[in-house]
C-alpha cells in the first residue's frame, strides 16, 4: 500500500453503498466519498496544490474529513487545526496552503472551501489515480504540546500510520460495533477512528452539535463512545439534561489524560457499560489499555499491547526490574523518529520514545504511571507524585475539580500547592485535616488556591507548569513568607 487512500478505494469497490461519513443529518456512502474527494483533488491540482506540499486545514468536521481524503489522494501532507485555533497561531512548520470554510481568512495561499467551490466540482474528473507516497514519507502532521502549551509537530509517515491502522481494535476502536469518537481529527485518536472507517468499512461519525450528541447515539445505536475525560464529562452533563435511553451503548473509552474517581463513579452509576482507559501518544500510537471496574482500578494505567515494547529505566538508561519506579520509554513499529525541526530531540533515542512519564511495569506487563517527569515535585530529595494527591482531592466531597503542582520558594525548594474548584462554604480546615491523616507529611499541600476552573489542555491534562508559574507570582505579590 503506497497511499492510505487505497483503503477508501477498496471500500468503494466492495461496499460502495454503505455509509462512510455521517453527522446524523447528512451522510455520504463510500462511493460518494471517493468520487467527491477525487474531484476535490483534481480541482486543487488546477489551483496549484501539488504532492508533497504542507496543507493547514481549518474546517468543520464533516468537510474536514472530505478535504483530508482529497489531500491524501493528491499526495499532500495535511495538518488539521485544533478546535479554537486561528490563523496566526504559532506553527512548527510553514504551510504551503491554508484550507478553510471560515469567513474572514484571506491570503494568497488561502483556499476557501465553500458551497460555491463545491458546486463547481462536477467539471473535474473523478478517475485520476491517487498519488504514491514512499514508506518513510511524511503524510500527516499532528500538533501536540502535551502539558507545555508549546506546539510541536509530530510527522507521521505512511509506514507509521499503516501500522497503526492495522492495530486499532482494542484501543481506539471497539470490536462490538459502530462507535463515536469525540476527539477531533487534529488528534491521533480522532484521526485513527477516521482511518479505521476506511479499513473496516464502517461509518465515521462526526458531531453536528453538542445538542444533538445524545440523539445521534440513540438513532444510530452506537455501541461505543470514545473521548477524553473532559469530553466524556461534558457528555454526561448533556445526558443528565436529556435522559434519552441508550440501550445499545456498551462501552466508554477514555484517553488523553487521567480519569478522576468522581468521573468514573458517575459513568458507572449512569450507564451499564464497560469502561476502559487507553494509554498512548501521538508519537508512539496506542500502547495499551485497562478496564476500569471501580475507582480502585485507577492506580492502573494500561496492560501493554503485545506489539509494543515498554521499559522502565533509570537516568543512565539501565533497565530496572519489574515493579521498580523509573523513566518510561516506548518502542513499536508505529513510532515516529522525532519532531519537526528536531525539537526535544532527546525524547527519541535508539528507536525509543521517552514520553516524559515516570512509572513502573509489572511482570504481567501492567504499566502504572506515577507522574510526568517534569511535574514531579521534589521536596528536598523526596519525590512526590501530584497524581496521587489529585485522586484524593478529586474524590473528596465538595471538590468539583483539583490539580496539584509545585511552587518554588525563594530558596529554590518546591512547596506543594493545589488549585481547587470548591463552593464558597467549603470547609477547608476539614480538608486539611483529612490530607494530614491520609498523606505523607511532605506531600500535604502547603498552599490551597480557590479557582473557577483548573487550567487544562484540550485533552483534559492539568497545565501544572503554567499553574506553578502563575500561582508563584500570586504568592510573591501577596508577600507570602519565603517567597
Short mmCIF file of C-alpha atoms in Angstrom, two decimals:
data_model
loop_
_atom_site.label_atom_id
_atom_site.label_comp_id
_atom_site.label_asym_id
_atom_site.label_seq_id
_atom_site.Cartn_x
_atom_site.Cartn_y
_atom_site.Cartn_z
CA UNK A 1 0.00 0.00 0.00
CA UNK A 2 1.53 3.30 -1.09
CA UNK A 3 -1.34 5.57 -0.04
CA UNK A 4 -3.94 5.22 2.73
CA UNK A 5 -6.48 6.45 0.19
CA UNK A 6 -6.34 2.95 -1.31
CA UNK A 7 -8.33 1.76 1.73
CA UNK A 8 -11.16 4.09 0.75
CA UNK A 9 -10.96 2.95 -2.88
CA UNK A 10 -11.28 -0.67 -1.82
CA UNK A 11 -14.35 0.02 0.32
CA UNK A 12 -15.92 1.94 -2.55
CA UNK A 13 -15.45 -1.07 -4.83
CA UNK A 14 -16.86 -3.62 -2.38
CA UNK A 15 -19.24 -1.67 -0.13
CA UNK A 16 -19.95 1.36 -2.29
CA UNK A 17 -23.48 1.93 -0.98
CA UNK A 18 -22.60 1.65 2.73
CA UNK A 19 -22.38 4.82 4.80
CA UNK A 20 -18.83 6.17 5.05
CA UNK A 21 -19.38 9.53 6.72
CA UNK A 22 -22.29 10.91 8.73
CA UNK A 23 -23.07 13.71 11.15
CA UNK A 24 -26.53 12.40 11.96
CA UNK A 25 -28.21 14.75 9.48
CA UNK A 26 -26.28 14.22 6.26
CA UNK A 27 -24.23 11.27 5.06
CA UNK A 28 -22.01 10.05 2.23
CA UNK A 29 -21.51 6.49 1.03
CA UNK A 30 -18.06 5.12 0.34
CA UNK A 31 -18.62 5.58 -3.40
CA UNK A 32 -19.75 9.17 -2.91
CA UNK A 33 -16.82 9.96 -0.62
CA UNK A 34 -14.34 8.52 -3.10
CA UNK A 35 -15.93 10.39 -6.03
CA UNK A 36 -16.17 13.69 -4.16
CA UNK A 37 -12.64 13.58 -2.72
CA UNK A 38 -11.10 12.61 -6.08
CA UNK A 39 -12.86 15.53 -7.81
CA UNK A 40 -11.68 17.83 -5.00
CA UNK A 41 -8.14 16.59 -5.56
CA UNK A 42 -8.38 17.38 -9.28
CA UNK A 43 -9.71 20.87 -8.62
CA UNK A 44 -6.98 21.52 -6.04
CA UNK A 45 -4.40 20.48 -8.64
CA UNK A 46 -5.83 23.10 -11.01
CA UNK A 47 -5.31 25.69 -8.28
CA UNK A 48 -1.65 24.77 -7.86
CA UNK A 49 -1.80 22.31 -4.97
CA UNK A 50 0.88 19.68 -5.54
CA UNK A 51 2.11 16.45 -3.97
CA UNK A 52 4.44 16.93 -1.02
CA UNK A 53 3.08 20.35 -0.07
CA UNK A 54 2.04 21.04 3.52
CA UNK A 55 -1.62 21.99 3.99
CA UNK A 56 -3.09 23.50 7.16
CA UNK A 57 -6.80 22.68 7.45
CA UNK A 58 -9.25 24.83 9.46
CA UNK A 59 -12.71 23.39 8.84
CA UNK A 60 -15.81 21.98 10.49
CA UNK A 61 -15.53 18.19 10.99
CA UNK A 62 -17.59 16.80 8.10
CA UNK A 63 -15.90 18.92 5.45
CA UNK A 64 -12.55 18.46 7.17
CA UNK A 65 -12.55 14.69 6.64
CA UNK A 66 -13.57 15.03 2.98
CA UNK A 67 -10.78 17.57 2.45
CA UNK A 68 -8.30 15.29 4.24
CA UNK A 69 -9.28 12.43 1.92
CA UNK A 70 -8.70 14.70 -1.07
CA UNK A 71 -5.27 15.67 0.28
CA UNK A 72 -4.30 12.02 0.71
CA UNK A 73 -5.38 11.46 -2.90
CA UNK A 74 -3.26 14.44 -4.02
CA UNK A 75 -0.21 13.19 -2.07
CA UNK A 76 -0.02 16.20 0.24
CA UNK A 77 1.00 16.46 3.91
CA UNK A 78 -2.11 17.55 5.81
CA UNK A 79 -2.39 19.04 9.29
CA UNK A 80 -5.71 19.74 10.98
CA UNK A 81 -6.04 22.74 13.28
CA UNK A 82 -7.15 22.11 16.85
CA UNK A 83 -10.63 23.39 17.74
CA UNK A 84 -10.44 27.07 18.55
CA UNK A 85 -7.26 27.63 16.52
CA UNK A 86 -6.97 30.78 14.42
CA UNK A 87 -4.75 31.79 11.54
CA UNK A 88 -1.70 33.42 13.07
CA UNK A 89 -1.24 30.85 15.83
CA UNK A 90 2.34 29.66 16.13
CA UNK A 91 3.03 26.58 13.99
CA UNK A 92 6.14 24.37 13.81
CA UNK A 93 6.04 24.47 10.00
CA UNK A 94 5.21 26.91 7.22
CA UNK A 95 2.07 25.79 5.37
CA UNK A 96 2.13 26.00 1.60
CA UNK A 97 -1.64 26.34 1.62
CA UNK A 98 -4.40 27.01 4.15
CA UNK A 99 -7.78 25.35 3.54
CA UNK A 100 -10.75 26.77 5.36
CA UNK A 101 -14.53 27.10 5.29
CA UNK A 102 -14.42 30.12 7.63
CA UNK A 103 -15.20 33.68 6.65
CA UNK A 104 -12.62 36.42 7.06
CA UNK A 105 -9.49 34.38 6.32
CA UNK A 106 -7.65 35.90 3.39
CA UNK A 107 -4.26 35.45 1.72
CA UNK A 108 -2.55 34.32 -1.45
CA UNK A 109 -2.14 30.82 -0.07
CA UNK A 110 -5.72 30.53 1.30
CA UNK A 111 -8.25 28.33 -0.49
CA UNK A 112 -11.77 28.83 0.81
CA UNK A 113 -13.80 25.64 0.50
CA UNK A 114 -17.38 26.94 0.49
CA UNK A 115 -20.58 25.81 -1.21
CA UNK A 116 -19.72 27.69 -4.40
CA UNK A 117 -16.40 25.87 -4.54
CA UNK A 118 -18.18 22.52 -4.17
CA UNK A 119 -20.75 23.44 -6.81
CA UNK A 120 -18.03 23.55 -9.45
CA UNK A 121 -16.62 20.08 -8.77
CA UNK A 122 -18.70 18.35 -11.46
CA UNK A 123 -16.37 19.71 -14.13
CA UNK A 124 -13.42 17.82 -12.65
CA UNK A 125 -12.57 14.13 -13.21
CA UNK A 126 -13.07 11.51 -10.51
CA UNK A 127 -10.98 8.77 -12.13
CA UNK A 128 -7.43 10.05 -11.72
CA UNK A 129 -5.19 7.70 -9.71
CA UNK A 130 -4.13 8.61 -6.20
CA UNK A 131 -0.57 9.83 -5.69
CA UNK A 132 2.09 7.48 -4.34
CA UNK A 133 3.94 8.06 -1.08
CA UNK A 134 7.23 6.49 -0.08
CA UNK A 135 7.04 4.30 3.03
CA UNK A 136 9.01 6.71 5.21
CA UNK A 137 7.49 9.86 3.68
CA UNK A 138 5.51 12.18 5.96
CA UNK A 139 1.81 12.11 5.11
CA UNK A 140 0.28 13.82 8.15
CA UNK A 141 1.38 16.26 10.86
CA UNK A 142 -0.23 16.20 14.30
CA UNK A 143 0.25 19.23 16.53
CA UNK A 144 1.00 18.07 20.04
CA UNK A 145 2.01 20.08 23.06
CA UNK A 146 1.20 17.79 25.98
CA UNK A 147 1.12 19.93 29.11
CA UNK A 148 3.65 22.54 27.96
CA UNK A 149 1.36 24.57 25.70
CA UNK A 150 4.18 24.92 23.13
CA UNK A 151 3.16 23.38 19.79
CA UNK A 152 5.33 20.60 18.42
CA UNK A 153 4.85 18.93 15.07
CA UNK A 154 4.73 15.13 15.03
CA UNK A 155 5.32 13.96 11.44
CA UNK A 156 3.56 10.67 10.73
CA UNK A 157 4.97 8.61 7.89
CA UNK A 158 2.94 6.32 5.66
CA UNK A 159 4.57 3.34 7.34
CA UNK A 160 3.77 4.58 10.85
CA UNK A 161 0.10 5.21 10.06
CA UNK A 162 -0.18 1.92 8.19
CA UNK A 163 0.98 0.03 11.30
CA UNK A 164 -1.44 1.96 13.48
CA UNK A 165 -4.44 1.32 11.23
CA UNK A 166 -3.78 -2.42 11.39
CA UNK A 167 -3.70 -2.39 15.21
CA UNK A 168 -6.59 -0.11 16.13
CA UNK A 169 -9.06 -2.65 17.52
CA UNK A 170 -8.56 -2.93 21.24
CA UNK A 171 -7.86 0.72 22.00
CA UNK A 172 -9.33 3.42 19.73
CA UNK A 173 -11.89 1.07 18.18
CA UNK A 174 -14.35 -1.30 19.82
CA UNK A 175 -14.87 -4.79 18.39
CA UNK A 176 -18.57 -4.61 19.33
CA UNK A 177 -19.80 -2.37 16.52
CA UNK A 178 -20.03 1.23 15.40
CA UNK A 179 -18.77 3.93 17.71
CA UNK A 180 -18.40 7.68 18.05
CA UNK A 181 -15.05 9.25 18.84
CA UNK A 182 -15.42 12.78 20.22
CA UNK A 183 -11.76 13.56 19.61
CA UNK A 184 -11.21 15.85 16.62
CA UNK A 185 -9.19 14.95 13.53
CA UNK A 186 -6.40 17.16 14.86
CA UNK A 187 -5.63 14.43 17.43
CA UNK A 188 -4.19 11.00 16.80
CA UNK A 189 -7.26 9.41 18.40
CA UNK A 190 -9.67 11.21 16.09
CA UNK A 191 -7.56 10.50 13.01
CA UNK A 192 -7.25 6.84 13.98
CA UNK A 193 -11.03 6.39 14.17
CA UNK A 194 -11.50 8.09 10.80
CA UNK A 195 -8.88 5.91 9.11
CA UNK A 196 -10.31 2.79 10.70
CA UNK A 197 -13.61 3.51 8.95
CA UNK A 198 -11.76 3.03 5.66
CA UNK A 199 -10.02 -0.09 6.93
CA UNK A 200 -13.16 -1.81 8.26
CA UNK A 201 -15.91 -0.44 6.04
CA UNK A 202 -17.64 1.24 8.98
CA UNK A 203 -19.07 4.77 9.06
CA UNK A 204 -17.08 7.62 10.56
CA UNK A 205 -19.40 9.80 12.63
CA UNK A 206 -18.87 13.46 13.41
CA UNK A 207 -20.82 15.53 15.93
CA UNK A 208 -23.01 18.17 14.27
CA UNK A 209 -23.60 19.95 17.58
CA UNK A 210 -23.40 19.26 21.31
CA UNK A 211 -27.17 19.46 21.49
CA UNK A 212 -27.51 16.58 19.03
CA UNK A 213 -24.92 14.27 20.62
CA UNK A 214 -27.24 12.08 22.69
CA UNK A 215 -29.79 11.92 19.87
CA UNK A 216 -27.10 10.81 17.41
CA UNK A 217 -26.06 7.96 19.72
CA UNK A 218 -29.68 6.90 20.19
CA UNK A 219 -30.65 6.99 16.48
CA UNK A 220 -27.59 5.13 15.24
CA UNK A 221 -27.47 2.55 18.03
CA UNK A 222 -23.75 3.00 18.52
CA UNK A 223 -22.13 0.60 20.96
CA UNK A 224 -19.07 2.63 21.95
CA UNK A 225 -18.31 6.22 22.90
CA UNK A 226 -14.68 7.38 22.99
CA UNK A 227 -13.24 10.68 24.15
CA UNK A 228 -11.01 12.45 26.59
CA UNK A 229 -12.19 12.52 30.22
CA UNK A 230 -13.16 16.17 29.71
CA UNK A 231 -15.29 15.26 26.70
CA UNK A 232 -16.96 12.33 28.45
CA UNK A 233 -17.69 14.57 31.44
CA UNK A 234 -19.39 17.07 29.11
CA UNK A 235 -21.36 14.22 27.52
CA UNK A 236 -22.62 13.17 30.97
CA UNK A 237 -23.83 16.72 31.63
CA UNK A 238 -25.77 16.70 28.36
CA UNK A 239 -27.19 13.25 29.07
CA UNK A 240 -28.37 14.33 32.52
CA UNK A 241 -30.50 17.02 30.86
CA UNK A 242 -31.96 14.80 28.12
CA UNK A 243 -32.08 11.29 29.61
CA UNK A 244 -32.70 9.69 26.20
CA UNK A 245 -32.30 5.90 26.63
CA UNK A 246 -29.12 4.48 25.08
CA UNK A 247 -29.64 0.71 25.32
CA UNK A 248 -27.06 -0.07 22.62
CA UNK A 249 -24.22 1.73 24.42
CA UNK A 250 -21.90 -0.97 25.82
CA UNK A 251 -18.52 0.71 26.17
CA UNK A 252 -16.99 4.07 27.10
CA UNK A 253 -13.31 4.53 26.33
CA UNK A 254 -11.18 7.42 27.54
CA UNK A 255 -7.72 8.63 26.61
CA UNK A 256 -5.58 11.73 26.73
CA UNK A 257 -5.48 12.35 30.48
CA UNK A 258 -6.11 10.68 33.82
CA UNK A 259 -9.65 9.63 34.75
CA UNK A 260 -10.84 11.02 38.07
CA UNK A 261 -12.63 8.83 40.65
CA UNK A 262 -15.62 11.18 40.50
CA UNK A 263 -15.97 10.80 36.71
CA UNK A 264 -15.62 7.02 36.81
CA UNK A 265 -18.27 6.73 39.53
CA UNK A 266 -20.62 8.98 37.54
CA UNK A 267 -20.25 6.78 34.44
CA UNK A 268 -20.77 3.53 36.33
CA UNK A 269 -23.82 4.91 38.15
CA UNK A 270 -25.40 6.26 34.95
CA UNK A 271 -24.77 3.51 32.40
CA UNK A 272 -24.48 -0.26 32.33
CA UNK A 273 -21.25 -0.15 30.31
CA UNK A 274 -17.68 -1.37 30.40
CA UNK A 275 -15.23 1.47 30.92
CA UNK A 276 -11.70 1.46 29.54
CA UNK A 277 -8.75 3.80 29.88
CA UNK A 278 -6.32 3.98 26.95
CA UNK A 279 -2.66 4.89 27.26
CA UNK A 280 -0.88 6.04 24.15
CA UNK A 281 0.65 9.02 22.42
CA UNK A 282 0.82 10.76 19.10
CA UNK A 283 4.48 9.80 18.96
CA UNK A 284 4.12 6.05 19.56
CA UNK A 285 0.46 5.22 18.96
CA UNK A 286 -1.64 3.05 21.23
CA UNK A 287 0.46 1.47 23.99
CA UNK A 288 -2.21 -0.38 25.93
CA UNK A 289 -5.43 -0.15 27.89
CA UNK A 290 -7.06 -1.25 31.12
CA UNK A 291 -10.63 -1.97 32.20
CA UNK A 292 -11.92 0.25 35.00
CA UNK A 293 -14.46 -1.58 37.16
CA UNK A 294 -14.11 0.70 40.19
CA UNK A 295 -12.05 3.69 41.40
CA UNK A 296 -9.57 1.20 42.86
CA UNK A 297 -8.53 0.40 39.27
CA UNK A 298 -7.43 3.99 38.64
CA UNK A 299 -3.99 3.18 40.02
CA UNK A 300 -3.50 1.05 36.88
CA UNK A 301 -2.56 2.77 33.62
CA UNK A 302 -2.56 0.04 30.97
CA UNK A 303 -1.72 -3.53 30.15
CA UNK A 304 0.87 -3.11 27.40
CA UNK A 305 -0.06 -4.50 24.00
CA UNK A 306 1.97 -7.45 22.64
CA UNK A 307 3.09 -5.39 19.62
CA UNK A 308 4.63 -2.69 21.85
CA UNK A 309 7.80 -2.70 23.94
CA UNK A 310 7.80 -0.71 27.18
CA UNK A 311 10.76 -0.49 29.55
CA UNK A 312 11.39 1.30 32.82
CA UNK A 313 14.91 2.72 33.01
CA UNK A 314 17.00 4.90 35.29
CA UNK A 315 18.77 8.16 34.40
CA UNK A 316 21.55 6.10 32.75
CA UNK A 317 19.08 4.18 30.54
CA UNK A 318 19.66 1.00 32.53
CA UNK A 319 16.59 -1.27 32.54
CA UNK A 320 15.05 -1.68 36.00
CA UNK A 321 13.49 -4.79 37.50
CA UNK A 322 9.71 -5.37 37.38
CA UNK A 323 7.92 -3.19 39.92
CA UNK A 324 10.70 -0.61 40.23
CA UNK A 325 9.81 3.01 39.51
CA UNK A 326 11.72 4.91 36.87
CA UNK A 327 11.53 6.58 33.47
CA UNK A 328 9.10 5.12 30.91
CA UNK A 329 10.20 4.50 27.34
CA UNK A 330 8.17 3.03 24.46
CA UNK A 331 9.10 1.34 21.18
CA UNK A 332 6.99 -0.06 18.35
CA UNK A 333 6.81 -0.11 14.56
CA UNK A 334 4.41 2.82 14.80
CA UNK A 335 6.90 5.19 16.48
CA UNK A 336 7.83 8.44 14.82
CA UNK A 337 11.55 9.22 14.77
CA UNK A 338 11.34 12.80 16.06
CA UNK A 339 9.53 16.12 15.97
CA UNK A 340 9.74 18.68 13.20
CA UNK A 341 12.80 20.94 13.48
CA UNK A 342 14.42 18.43 15.89
CA UNK A 343 12.59 19.96 18.87
CA UNK A 344 13.06 17.89 22.05
CA UNK A 345 15.39 15.54 20.18
CA UNK A 346 16.35 13.84 23.45
CA UNK A 347 12.86 12.31 23.64
CA UNK A 348 13.82 9.98 20.76
CA UNK A 349 16.87 7.77 21.31
CA UNK A 350 17.91 4.49 19.70
CA UNK A 351 14.41 3.77 18.41
CA UNK A 352 12.75 4.51 21.76
CA UNK A 353 10.34 7.31 22.58
CA UNK A 354 10.59 8.83 26.05
CA UNK A 355 7.13 10.34 26.75
CA UNK A 356 8.24 12.11 29.91
CA UNK A 357 6.35 9.78 32.25
CA UNK A 358 7.54 8.05 35.39
CA UNK A 359 6.11 4.70 36.41
CA UNK A 360 6.62 1.00 36.94
CA UNK A 361 5.98 -2.16 34.89
CA UNK A 362 4.94 -5.46 36.44
CA UNK A 363 5.94 -8.92 35.24
CA UNK A 364 2.41 -9.16 33.74
CA UNK A 365 3.10 -6.01 31.67
CA UNK A 366 0.86 -3.77 33.77
CA UNK A 367 2.11 -0.22 33.42
CA UNK A 368 1.45 2.11 36.35
CA UNK A 369 2.27 5.78 35.88
CA UNK A 370 3.11 7.89 38.91
CA UNK A 371 3.77 11.32 37.38
CA UNK A 372 5.09 13.32 34.48
CA UNK A 373 8.86 13.57 34.82
CA UNK A 374 8.72 17.38 34.54
CA UNK A 375 5.85 17.59 37.05
CA UNK A 376 7.29 15.52 39.89
CA UNK A 377 7.51 17.71 42.99
CA UNK A 378 10.96 17.41 44.55
CA UNK A 379 10.69 18.30 48.25
CA UNK A 380 14.33 18.36 49.27
CA UNK A 381 15.05 14.98 47.70
CA UNK A 382 11.62 13.49 48.44
CA UNK A 383 9.85 13.00 45.09
CA UNK A 384 6.09 13.48 45.23
CA UNK A 385 3.62 12.39 42.56
CA UNK A 386 0.92 15.02 42.04
CA UNK A 387 -1.40 12.40 40.52
CA UNK A 388 -1.80 10.57 43.85
CA UNK A 389 -2.85 13.79 45.58
CA UNK A 390 -5.07 14.72 42.61
CA UNK A 391 -7.02 11.48 43.02
CA UNK A 392 -7.54 12.08 46.74
CA UNK A 393 -8.73 15.65 46.22
CA UNK A 394 -10.98 14.81 43.27
CA UNK A 395 -12.78 12.15 45.31
CA UNK A 396 -13.18 14.38 48.40
CA UNK A 397 -16.78 15.51 49.00
CA UNK A 398 -17.48 19.02 47.78
CA UNK A 399 -14.45 19.37 45.48
CA UNK A 400 -15.58 19.70 41.88
CA UNK A 401 -12.07 19.61 40.40
CA UNK A 402 -8.49 19.83 41.60
CA UNK A 403 -4.88 19.70 40.45
CA UNK A 404 -1.64 19.64 42.41
CA UNK A 405 1.67 21.26 41.44
CA UNK A 406 4.89 22.52 42.98
CA UNK A 407 5.83 26.17 43.56
CA UNK A 408 9.44 27.10 44.25
CA UNK A 409 10.16 29.37 47.20
CA UNK A 410 12.97 31.92 47.10
CA UNK A 411 15.46 29.26 48.15
CA UNK A 412 14.55 27.11 45.15
CA UNK A 413 12.78 24.44 47.24
CA UNK A 414 9.45 23.20 45.90
CA UNK A 415 6.38 23.51 48.08
CA UNK A 416 3.21 21.53 47.34
CA UNK A 417 0.21 23.55 46.14
CA UNK A 418 -3.27 22.71 44.90
CA UNK A 419 -5.85 24.52 42.77
CA UNK A 420 -9.39 23.69 43.93
CA UNK A 421 -12.80 24.26 42.40
CA UNK A 422 -14.92 24.47 45.55
CA UNK A 423 -18.09 26.22 46.77
CA UNK A 424 -17.94 29.34 48.96
CA UNK A 425 -18.95 27.46 52.12
CA UNK A 426 -16.39 24.67 51.65
CA UNK A 427 -14.75 23.54 54.92
CA UNK A 428 -11.03 24.00 54.19
CA UNK A 429 -9.82 23.12 57.73
CA UNK A 430 -11.61 19.78 57.48
CA UNK A 431 -9.90 19.11 54.14
CA UNK A 432 -6.51 19.99 55.59
CA UNK A 433 -7.11 17.55 58.46
CA UNK A 434 -8.09 14.81 56.01
CA UNK A 435 -4.95 15.46 53.94
CA UNK A 436 -2.73 15.20 57.03
CA UNK A 437 -4.41 11.95 58.01
CA UNK A 438 -4.13 10.40 54.53
CA UNK A 439 -0.82 11.58 53.05
CA UNK A 440 2.84 11.53 53.87
CA UNK A 441 3.51 14.82 55.73
CA UNK A 442 5.83 16.08 52.95
CA UNK A 443 3.04 15.57 50.39
CA UNK A 444 0.38 17.62 52.18
CA UNK A 445 -0.31 20.80 50.15
CA UNK A 446 1.02 23.90 51.90
CA UNK A 447 -0.88 26.27 49.61
CA UNK A 448 -4.52 25.96 48.54
CA UNK A 449 -5.89 28.19 45.79
CA UNK A 450 -9.58 28.60 45.08
CA UNK A 451 -10.18 28.76 41.28
CA UNK A 452 -13.18 28.89 38.98
CA UNK A 453 -11.69 26.13 36.83
CA UNK A 454 -8.47 24.12 36.66
CA UNK A 455 -6.39 25.11 33.61
CA UNK A 456 -6.21 22.10 31.31
CA UNK A 457 -5.20 21.39 27.73
CA UNK A 458 -7.70 20.20 25.13
CA UNK A 459 -7.34 16.59 26.26
CA UNK A 460 -8.01 17.49 29.90
CA UNK A 461 -4.46 17.29 31.25
CA UNK A 462 -3.80 19.85 34.00
CA UNK A 463 -1.31 22.53 32.97
CA UNK A 464 0.85 22.16 36.08
CA UNK A 465 3.89 24.03 34.79
CA UNK A 466 1.80 27.08 33.91
CA UNK A 467 -0.04 26.91 37.23
CA UNK A 468 3.25 26.72 39.12
CA UNK A 469 4.46 29.93 37.48
CA UNK A 470 1.14 31.77 37.78
CA UNK A 471 0.42 30.94 41.40
CA UNK A 472 4.01 31.58 42.45
CA UNK A 473 3.55 35.13 41.18
CA UNK A 474 0.44 35.41 43.39
CA UNK A 475 2.40 34.25 46.42
CA UNK A 476 5.16 36.77 45.73
CA UNK A 477 2.66 39.58 45.17
CA UNK A 478 0.87 38.72 48.40
CA UNK A 479 4.16 38.88 50.34
CA UNK A 480 3.88 35.28 51.49
CA UNK A 481 6.87 34.47 53.79
CA UNK A 482 9.57 32.56 51.95
CA UNK A 483 8.58 33.91 48.52
#
